[in-house]
PDB file of C-alpha atoms in Angstrom:
ATOM      1  CA  UNK H   1      20.256 117.993 243.175  1.00 29.00           C
ATOM      2  CA  UNK H   2      22.092 114.759 243.855  1.00 29.00           C
ATOM      3  CA  UNK H   3      21.344 112.672 246.939  1.00 30.00           C
ATOM      4  CA  UNK H   4      24.196 111.956 249.308  1.00 28.00           C
ATOM      5  CA  UNK H   5      25.203 108.300 249.556  1.00 29.00           C
ATOM      6  CA  UNK H   6      26.245 106.015 252.346  1.00 28.00           C
ATOM      7  CA  UNK H   7      29.870 105.445 253.316  1.00 26.00           C
ATOM      8  CA  UNK H   8      31.110 101.905 253.899  1.00 29.00           C
ATOM      9  CA  UNK H   9      34.460 100.378 254.859  1.00 27.00           C
ATOM     10  CA  UNK H  10      36.241  97.405 253.195  1.00 25.00           C
ATOM     11  CA  UNK H  11      38.680  96.783 250.366  1.00 22.00           C
ATOM     12  CA  UNK H  12      38.469  95.475 246.783  1.00 22.00           C
ATOM     13  CA  UNK H  13      39.848  95.264 243.262  1.00 22.00           C
ATOM     14  CA  UNK H  14      38.110  95.753 239.676  1.00 23.00           C
ATOM     15  CA  UNK H  15      37.163  96.104 235.406  1.00 25.00           C
ATOM     16  CA  UNK H  16      37.379  98.364 232.314  1.00 26.00           C
ATOM     17  CA  UNK H  17      36.305  98.496 228.665  1.00 29.00           C
ATOM     18  CA  UNK H  18      38.059 100.099 225.684  1.00 30.00           C
ATOM     19  CA  UNK H  19      37.545 103.841 225.886  1.00 31.00           C
ATOM     20  CA  UNK H  20      37.395 106.580 223.323  1.00 32.00           C
ATOM     21  CA  UNK H  21      36.801 110.310 223.492  1.00 32.00           C
ATOM     22  CA  UNK H  22      33.861 110.241 221.087  1.00 32.00           C
ATOM     23  CA  UNK H  23      30.501 111.677 222.007  1.00 32.00           C
ATOM     24  CA  UNK H  24      27.657 109.344 222.920  1.00 35.00           C
ATOM     25  CA  UNK H  25      23.957 109.728 223.471  1.00 36.00           C
ATOM     26  CA  UNK H  26      22.358 108.294 226.629  1.00 42.00           C
ATOM     27  CA  UNK H  27      19.656 106.759 224.446  1.00 45.00           C
ATOM     28  CA  UNK H  28      22.019 103.881 223.668  1.00 56.00           C
ATOM     29  CA  UNK H  29      22.655 103.122 227.321  1.00 69.00           C
ATOM     30  CA  UNK H  30      19.425 101.287 228.172  1.00 78.00           C
ATOM     31  CA  UNK H  31      16.508 102.191 230.416  1.00 84.00           C
ATOM     32  CA  UNK H  32      17.443 102.778 234.055  1.00 83.00           C
ATOM     33  CA  UNK H  33      15.665 100.716 236.721  1.00 85.00           C
ATOM     34  CA  UNK H  34      12.580 102.337 238.256  1.00 82.00           C
ATOM     35  CA  UNK H  35      13.735 101.773 241.828  1.00 82.00           C
ATOM     36  CA  UNK H  36      16.406 103.708 243.687  1.00 80.00           C
ATOM     37  CA  UNK H  37      20.053 102.641 243.541  1.00 83.00           C
ATOM     38  CA  UNK H  38      22.482 103.093 246.422  1.00 86.00           C
ATOM     39  CA  UNK H  39      26.261 103.471 246.155  1.00 86.00           C
ATOM     40  CA  UNK H  40      28.531 102.748 249.109  1.00 88.00           C
ATOM     41  CA  UNK H  41      31.974 104.338 248.933  1.00 87.00           C
ATOM     42  CA  UNK H  42      33.836 101.340 250.359  1.00 90.00           C
ATOM     43  CA  UNK H  43      37.444 102.521 250.212  1.00 90.00           C
ATOM     44  CA  UNK H  44      39.277 105.664 249.134  1.00 90.00           C
ATOM     45  CA  UNK H  45      43.038 105.386 248.627  1.00 93.00           C
ATOM     46  CA  UNK H  46      45.644 107.633 247.079  1.00 96.00           C
ATOM     47  CA  UNK H  47      47.671 110.789 247.440  1.00 96.00           C
ATOM     48  CA  UNK H  48      45.027 112.799 245.575  1.00 95.00           C
ATOM     49  CA  UNK H  49      42.133 111.934 247.866  1.00 93.00           C
ATOM     50  CA  UNK H  50      43.109 111.834 251.558  1.00 92.00           C
ATOM     51  CA  UNK H  51      40.443 110.673 254.004  1.00 89.00           C
ATOM     52  CA  UNK H  52      37.407 112.925 254.000  1.00 88.00           C
ATOM     53  CA  UNK H  53      38.184 114.700 250.707  1.00 89.00           C
ATOM     54  CA  UNK H  54      36.103 112.592 248.268  1.00 87.00           C
ATOM     55  CA  UNK H  55      32.345 112.026 248.271  1.00 85.00           C
ATOM     56  CA  UNK H  56      29.895 110.154 246.030  1.00 86.00           C
ATOM     57  CA  UNK H  57      26.304 110.986 245.063  1.00 85.00           C
ATOM     58  CA  UNK H  58      23.787 109.405 242.679  1.00 84.00           C
ATOM     59  CA  UNK H  59      21.398 111.277 240.374  1.00 85.00           C
ATOM     60  CA  UNK H  60      17.652 110.975 241.120  1.00 84.00           C
ATOM     61  CA  UNK H  61      16.987 109.347 237.724  1.00 84.00           C
ATOM     62  CA  UNK H  62      19.618 106.623 238.327  1.00 81.00           C
ATOM     63  CA  UNK H  63      21.498 107.438 235.121  1.00 84.00           C
ATOM     64  CA  UNK H  64      24.714 108.817 236.659  1.00 88.00           C
ATOM     65  CA  UNK H  65      26.738 109.286 239.792  1.00 88.00           C
ATOM     66  CA  UNK H  66      29.160 112.013 240.805  1.00 89.00           C
ATOM     67  CA  UNK H  67      32.458 111.916 242.676  1.00 89.00           C
ATOM     68  CA  UNK H  68      33.464 115.207 244.308  1.00 88.00           C
ATOM     69  CA  UNK H  69      37.092 115.975 245.206  1.00 90.00           C
ATOM     70  CA  UNK H  70      38.378 118.838 247.337  1.00 89.00           C
ATOM     71  CA  UNK H  71      42.218 118.474 247.407  1.00 91.00           C
ATOM     72  CA  UNK H  72      43.148 116.602 244.207  1.00 95.00           C
ATOM     73  CA  UNK H  73      46.097 118.423 242.546  1.00 96.00           C
ATOM     74  CA  UNK H  74      49.469 117.634 240.938  1.00 98.00           C
ATOM     75  CA  UNK H  75      52.085 120.371 240.567  1.00 98.00           C
ATOM     76  CA  UNK H  76      55.674 121.013 239.549  1.00 98.00           C
ATOM     77  CA  UNK H  77      58.059 123.953 239.990  1.00 97.00           C
ATOM     78  CA  UNK H  78      58.548 126.561 242.687  1.00 97.00           C
ATOM     79  CA  UNK H  79      57.215 125.495 246.090  1.00 95.00           C
ATOM     80  CA  UNK H  80      56.480 121.890 245.080  1.00 96.00           C
ATOM     81  CA  UNK H  81      58.134 118.650 246.160  1.00 96.00           C
ATOM     82  CA  UNK H  82      59.199 115.736 243.902  1.00 95.00           C
ATOM     83  CA  UNK H  83      56.152 113.700 244.991  1.00 96.00           C
ATOM     84  CA  UNK H  84      53.749 116.474 243.956  1.00 97.00           C
ATOM     85  CA  UNK H  85      54.171 115.784 240.231  1.00 98.00           C
ATOM     86  CA  UNK H  86      51.846 112.745 240.398  1.00 98.00           C
ATOM     87  CA  UNK H  87      48.653 112.330 242.396  1.00 97.00           C
ATOM     88  CA  UNK H  88      46.251 109.426 242.184  1.00 97.00           C
ATOM     89  CA  UNK H  89      42.978 108.241 243.648  1.00 95.00           C
ATOM     90  CA  UNK H  90      41.442 104.770 243.708  1.00 93.00           C
ATOM     91  CA  UNK H  91      37.806 104.386 244.699  1.00 91.00           C
ATOM     92  CA  UNK H  92      36.092 101.074 245.451  1.00 92.00           C
ATOM     93  CA  UNK H  93      32.320 101.403 245.092  1.00 90.00           C
ATOM     94  CA  UNK H  94      29.585  98.938 245.982  1.00 91.00           C
ATOM     95  CA  UNK H  95      26.697  99.742 243.642  1.00 89.00           C
ATOM     96  CA  UNK H  96      23.416  98.257 244.895  1.00 89.00           C
ATOM     97  CA  UNK H  97      21.041  97.950 241.933  1.00 87.00           C
ATOM     98  CA  UNK H  98      17.438  96.711 241.893  1.00 86.00           C
ATOM     99  CA  UNK H  99      16.958  92.996 241.322  1.00 87.00           C
ATOM    100  CA  UNK H 100      16.942  92.020 237.675  1.00 91.00           C
ATOM    101  CA  UNK H 101      19.310  94.757 236.496  1.00 91.00           C
ATOM    102  CA  UNK H 102      23.019  95.137 235.915  1.00 91.00           C
ATOM    103  CA  UNK H 103      25.199  98.040 234.761  1.00 90.00           C
ATOM    104  CA  UNK H 104      28.380  99.171 233.018  1.00 89.00           C
ATOM    105  CA  UNK H 105      30.185 102.507 233.069  1.00 88.00           C
ATOM    106  CA  UNK H 106      29.361 103.956 229.655  1.00 88.00           C
ATOM    107  CA  UNK H 107      30.858 107.425 229.948  1.00 89.00           C
ATOM    108  CA  UNK H 108      32.792 109.619 232.345  1.00 91.00           C
ATOM    109  CA  UNK H 109      33.107 113.413 232.421  1.00 92.00           C
ATOM    110  CA  UNK H 110      36.082 114.921 234.266  1.00 93.00           C
ATOM    111  CA  UNK H 111      36.412 118.589 235.199  1.00 92.00           C
ATOM    112  CA  UNK H 112      39.069 120.693 236.868  1.00 93.00           C
ATOM    113  CA  UNK H 113      41.406 123.660 236.566  1.00 94.00           C
ATOM    114  CA  UNK H 114      44.975 123.850 235.290  1.00 96.00           C
ATOM    115  CA  UNK H 115      47.661 126.509 235.205  1.00 97.00           C
ATOM    116  CA  UNK H 116      50.561 125.487 232.981  1.00 98.00           C
ATOM    117  CA  UNK H 117      53.490 127.762 232.247  1.00 98.00           C
ATOM    118  CA  UNK H 118      54.975 127.832 228.745  1.00 97.00           C
ATOM    119  CA  UNK H 119      56.760 124.528 228.132  1.00 98.00           C
ATOM    120  CA  UNK H 120      54.986 122.670 230.976  1.00 98.00           C
ATOM    121  CA  UNK H 121      52.689 119.660 230.444  1.00 98.00           C
ATOM    122  CA  UNK H 122      50.027 117.764 232.349  1.00 98.00           C
ATOM    123  CA  UNK H 123      47.748 114.767 231.912  1.00 97.00           C
ATOM    124  CA  UNK H 124      44.622 113.196 233.351  1.00 96.00           C
ATOM    125  CA  UNK H 125      44.258 109.412 233.170  1.00 94.00           C
ATOM    126  CA  UNK H 126      41.482 107.042 234.217  1.00 91.00           C
ATOM    127  CA  UNK H 127      40.388 103.417 234.109  1.00 87.00           C
ATOM    128  CA  UNK H 128      37.531 101.389 235.545  1.00 84.00           C
ATOM    129  CA  UNK H 129      37.052  97.683 236.273  1.00 87.00           C
ATOM    130  CA  UNK H 130      35.032  95.269 238.407  1.00 89.00           C
ATOM    131  CA  UNK H 131      36.415  93.127 241.221  1.00 87.00           C
ATOM    132  CA  UNK H 132      37.895  89.896 239.902  1.00 86.00           C
ATOM    133  CA  UNK H 133      37.746  90.929 236.242  1.00 83.00           C
ATOM    134  CA  UNK H 134      40.777  91.996 234.151  1.00 72.00           C
ATOM    135  CA  UNK H 135      41.481  95.590 233.314  1.00 60.00           C
ATOM    136  CA  UNK H 136      41.222  96.061 229.548  1.00 58.00           C
ATOM    137  CA  UNK H 137      41.939  99.721 228.793  1.00 61.00           C
ATOM    138  CA  UNK H 138      42.497 103.232 230.060  1.00 76.00           C
ATOM    139  CA  UNK H 139      42.078 106.740 228.660  1.00 86.00           C
ATOM    140  CA  UNK H 140      44.665 109.530 228.901  1.00 92.00           C
ATOM    141  CA  UNK H 141      44.163 113.229 228.137  1.00 96.00           C
ATOM    142  CA  UNK H 142      47.265 115.460 227.726  1.00 97.00           C
ATOM    143  CA  UNK H 143      47.532 119.228 228.264  1.00 97.00           C
ATOM    144  CA  UNK H 144      50.251 121.665 227.169  1.00 97.00           C
ATOM    145  CA  UNK H 145      51.257 125.104 228.411  1.00 97.00           C
ATOM    146  CA  UNK H 146      50.798 127.941 228.257  1.00 97.00           C
ATOM    147  CA  UNK H 147      47.330 127.237 229.637  1.00 97.00           C
ATOM    148  CA  UNK H 148      45.365 128.695 232.544  1.00 97.00           C
ATOM    149  CA  UNK H 149      41.688 127.790 232.531  1.00 95.00           C
ATOM    150  CA  UNK H 150      39.037 125.237 233.465  1.00 93.00           C
ATOM    151  CA  UNK H 151      39.369 121.918 231.644  1.00 94.00           C
ATOM    152  CA  UNK H 152      36.937 119.137 230.839  1.00 92.00           C
ATOM    153  CA  UNK H 153      37.471 115.686 229.321  1.00 92.00           C
ATOM    154  CA  UNK H 154      35.143 112.848 228.333  1.00 90.00           C
ATOM    155  CA  UNK H 155      35.743 109.113 228.037  1.00 88.00           C
ATOM    156  CA  UNK H 156      33.037 107.150 226.220  1.00 86.00           C
ATOM    157  CA  UNK H 157      32.880 103.406 225.661  1.00 80.00           C
ATOM    158  CA  UNK H 158      31.368 102.073 222.452  1.00 78.00           C
ATOM    159  CA  UNK H 159      28.150 100.136 223.077  1.00 72.00           C
ATOM    160  CA  UNK H 160      29.678  96.959 221.623  1.00 69.00           C
ATOM    161  CA  UNK H 161      32.598  97.177 224.067  1.00 76.00           C
ATOM    162  CA  UNK H 162      30.679  97.827 227.300  1.00 82.00           C
ATOM    163  CA  UNK H 163      31.621  95.453 230.126  1.00 85.00           C
ATOM    164  CA  UNK H 164      28.749  94.757 232.515  1.00 88.00           C
ATOM    165  CA  UNK H 165      28.895  93.485 236.060  1.00 91.00           C
ATOM    166  CA  UNK H 166      27.912  89.786 235.950  1.00 89.00           C
ATOM    167  CA  UNK H 167      24.245  89.340 236.829  1.00 91.00           C
ATOM    168  CA  UNK H 168      23.595  88.012 240.309  1.00 87.00           C
ATOM    169  CA  UNK H 169      27.157  88.582 241.540  1.00 88.00           C
ATOM    170  CA  UNK H 170      28.450  91.068 244.097  1.00 87.00           C
ATOM    171  CA  UNK H 171      31.510  92.802 242.660  1.00 90.00           C
ATOM    172  CA  UNK H 172      32.922  96.177 243.630  1.00 92.00           C
ATOM    173  CA  UNK H 173      33.496  98.780 240.937  1.00 90.00           C
ATOM    174  CA  UNK H 174      36.969 100.296 241.115  1.00 89.00           C
ATOM    175  CA  UNK H 175      37.742 103.680 239.590  1.00 88.00           C
ATOM    176  CA  UNK H 176      41.395 104.673 239.266  1.00 91.00           C
ATOM    177  CA  UNK H 177      42.332 108.214 238.281  1.00 93.00           C
ATOM    178  CA  UNK H 178      45.675 109.984 238.032  1.00 96.00           C
ATOM    179  CA  UNK H 179      46.903 113.550 237.541  1.00 97.00           C
ATOM    180  CA  UNK H 180      50.467 114.338 236.412  1.00 98.00           C
ATOM    181  CA  UNK H 181      52.328 117.620 236.015  1.00 98.00           C
ATOM    182  CA  UNK H 182      55.503 117.828 233.910  1.00 98.00           C
ATOM    183  CA  UNK H 183      58.107 120.585 233.999  1.00 97.00           C
ATOM    184  CA  UNK H 184      59.095 120.240 230.356  1.00 97.00           C
ATOM    185  CA  UNK H 185      61.035 123.353 229.359  1.00 97.00           C
ATOM    186  CA  UNK H 186      59.260 125.648 231.857  1.00 98.00           C
ATOM    187  CA  UNK H 187      61.116 127.754 234.421  1.00 97.00           C
ATOM    188  CA  UNK H 188      60.738 125.653 237.577  1.00 97.00           C
ATOM    189  CA  UNK H 189      62.863 128.034 239.655  1.00 96.00           C
ATOM    190  CA  UNK H 190      60.469 130.952 239.423  1.00 97.00           C
ATOM    191  CA  UNK H 191      57.145 129.465 238.328  1.00 98.00           C
ATOM    192  CA  UNK H 192      54.708 126.717 239.345  1.00 98.00           C
ATOM    193  CA  UNK H 193      52.485 124.694 237.043  1.00 98.00           C
ATOM    194  CA  UNK H 194      49.600 122.523 238.259  1.00 97.00           C
ATOM    195  CA  UNK H 195      46.533 120.534 237.251  1.00 97.00           C
ATOM    196  CA  UNK H 196      43.708 119.952 239.683  1.00 95.00           C
ATOM    197  CA  UNK H 197      40.426 118.118 239.997  1.00 91.00           C
ATOM    198  CA  UNK H 198      39.368 120.663 242.625  1.00 63.00           C
ATOM    199  CA  UNK H 199      38.804 124.390 243.028  1.00 39.00           C
ATOM    200  CA  UNK H 200      39.469 127.119 245.562  1.00 38.00           C
ATOM    201  CA  UNK H 201      35.807 128.178 245.686  1.00 37.00           C
ATOM    202  CA  UNK H 202      33.944 124.942 245.054  1.00 42.00           C
ATOM    203  CA  UNK H 203      34.624 121.261 244.647  1.00 48.00           C
ATOM    204  CA  UNK H 204      34.921 119.843 241.141  1.00 56.00           C
ATOM    205  CA  UNK H 205      32.609 117.013 240.163  1.00 69.00           C
ATOM    206  CA  UNK H 206      33.513 113.973 238.125  1.00 86.00           C
ATOM    207  CA  UNK H 207      30.377 112.422 236.608  1.00 89.00           C
ATOM    208  CA  UNK H 208      30.087 108.747 235.621  1.00 91.00           C
ATOM    209  CA  UNK H 209      27.190 107.664 233.421  1.00 91.00           C
ATOM    210  CA  UNK H 210      25.610 104.214 233.718  1.00 91.00           C
ATOM    211  CA  UNK H 211      24.572 101.880 230.933  1.00 91.00           C
ATOM    212  CA  UNK H 212      21.764  99.597 232.104  1.00 92.00           C
ATOM    213  CA  UNK H 213      20.763  96.084 231.037  1.00 92.00           C
ATOM    214  CA  UNK H 214      18.071  93.737 232.297  1.00 93.00           C
ATOM    215  CA  UNK H 215      19.303  90.374 233.552  1.00 93.00           C
ATOM    216  CA  UNK H 216      17.713  87.125 232.319  1.00 89.00           C
ATOM    217  CA  UNK H 217      15.281  85.582 234.805  1.00 85.00           C
ATOM    218  CA  UNK H 218      16.846  82.955 237.093  1.00 77.00           C
ATOM    219  CA  UNK H 219      16.328  79.362 235.996  1.00 71.00           C
TER     220      UNK H 219
END
C-alpha cells in the first residue's frame, strides 16, 4: 500500500530530460535513501484535474510515487463540447528528501482507458522539469481507432540524460500531462470517442519512478 501525502498550497514552475519509450531496470537508478520522503502537492491546475480530483502518494521503499486522477478525460463527438477535445493537468510537487540525497524522474508509467471509433485518434503527452530550470523534452504517445480497452504507456530517461534537482536547493518538481481526442474520419454525429486517465469503478494511477544520487558533502 502507498502512504497518503500531505497537501500544501503555493505556486511554481519546473525541468525535464530527453525521454524515450525504452524499458529500464531500477537497478540503474541508484539506492534510495533509508529515511522516509514526503511529497507535498503544492498546486494542481488544469481542466483535467479540478480541485479535489488528484492525489499523490509515495511508495514505502521510496522508489516511486503515484498520482491518482478521478475525472481526467478528453472526448470528441456526440455529447461533447469543443473544449472537451483537450484536457491537461499541471502538478507542482515539493519533494522533501533526506539530507545528502537528490533525485531525478527516471521513468513514468501512465494508465487509463480509451474508446476510439473507427477513424478517431487520441494522444497522451507528458513532460517534467524543476523550478527555474529549462524544459528539455517531452514524450507523446498516439492512439488510433477502432480501439476500446485499457491503455498503458511508459516514458524512460536514459541514465546519461537524467536531470537531477541541484543539491542543497529547494525547487518544485512540475509534471505536465495532456490528453487529446481527435475526430479524424469518425462519425461525430452519432458516436463519441474518448481517452481517459480515470475509470468508472476505480481511479487510475500514474506512477513516477525516482533515480537517486548522493550529494557531495558540504565544504
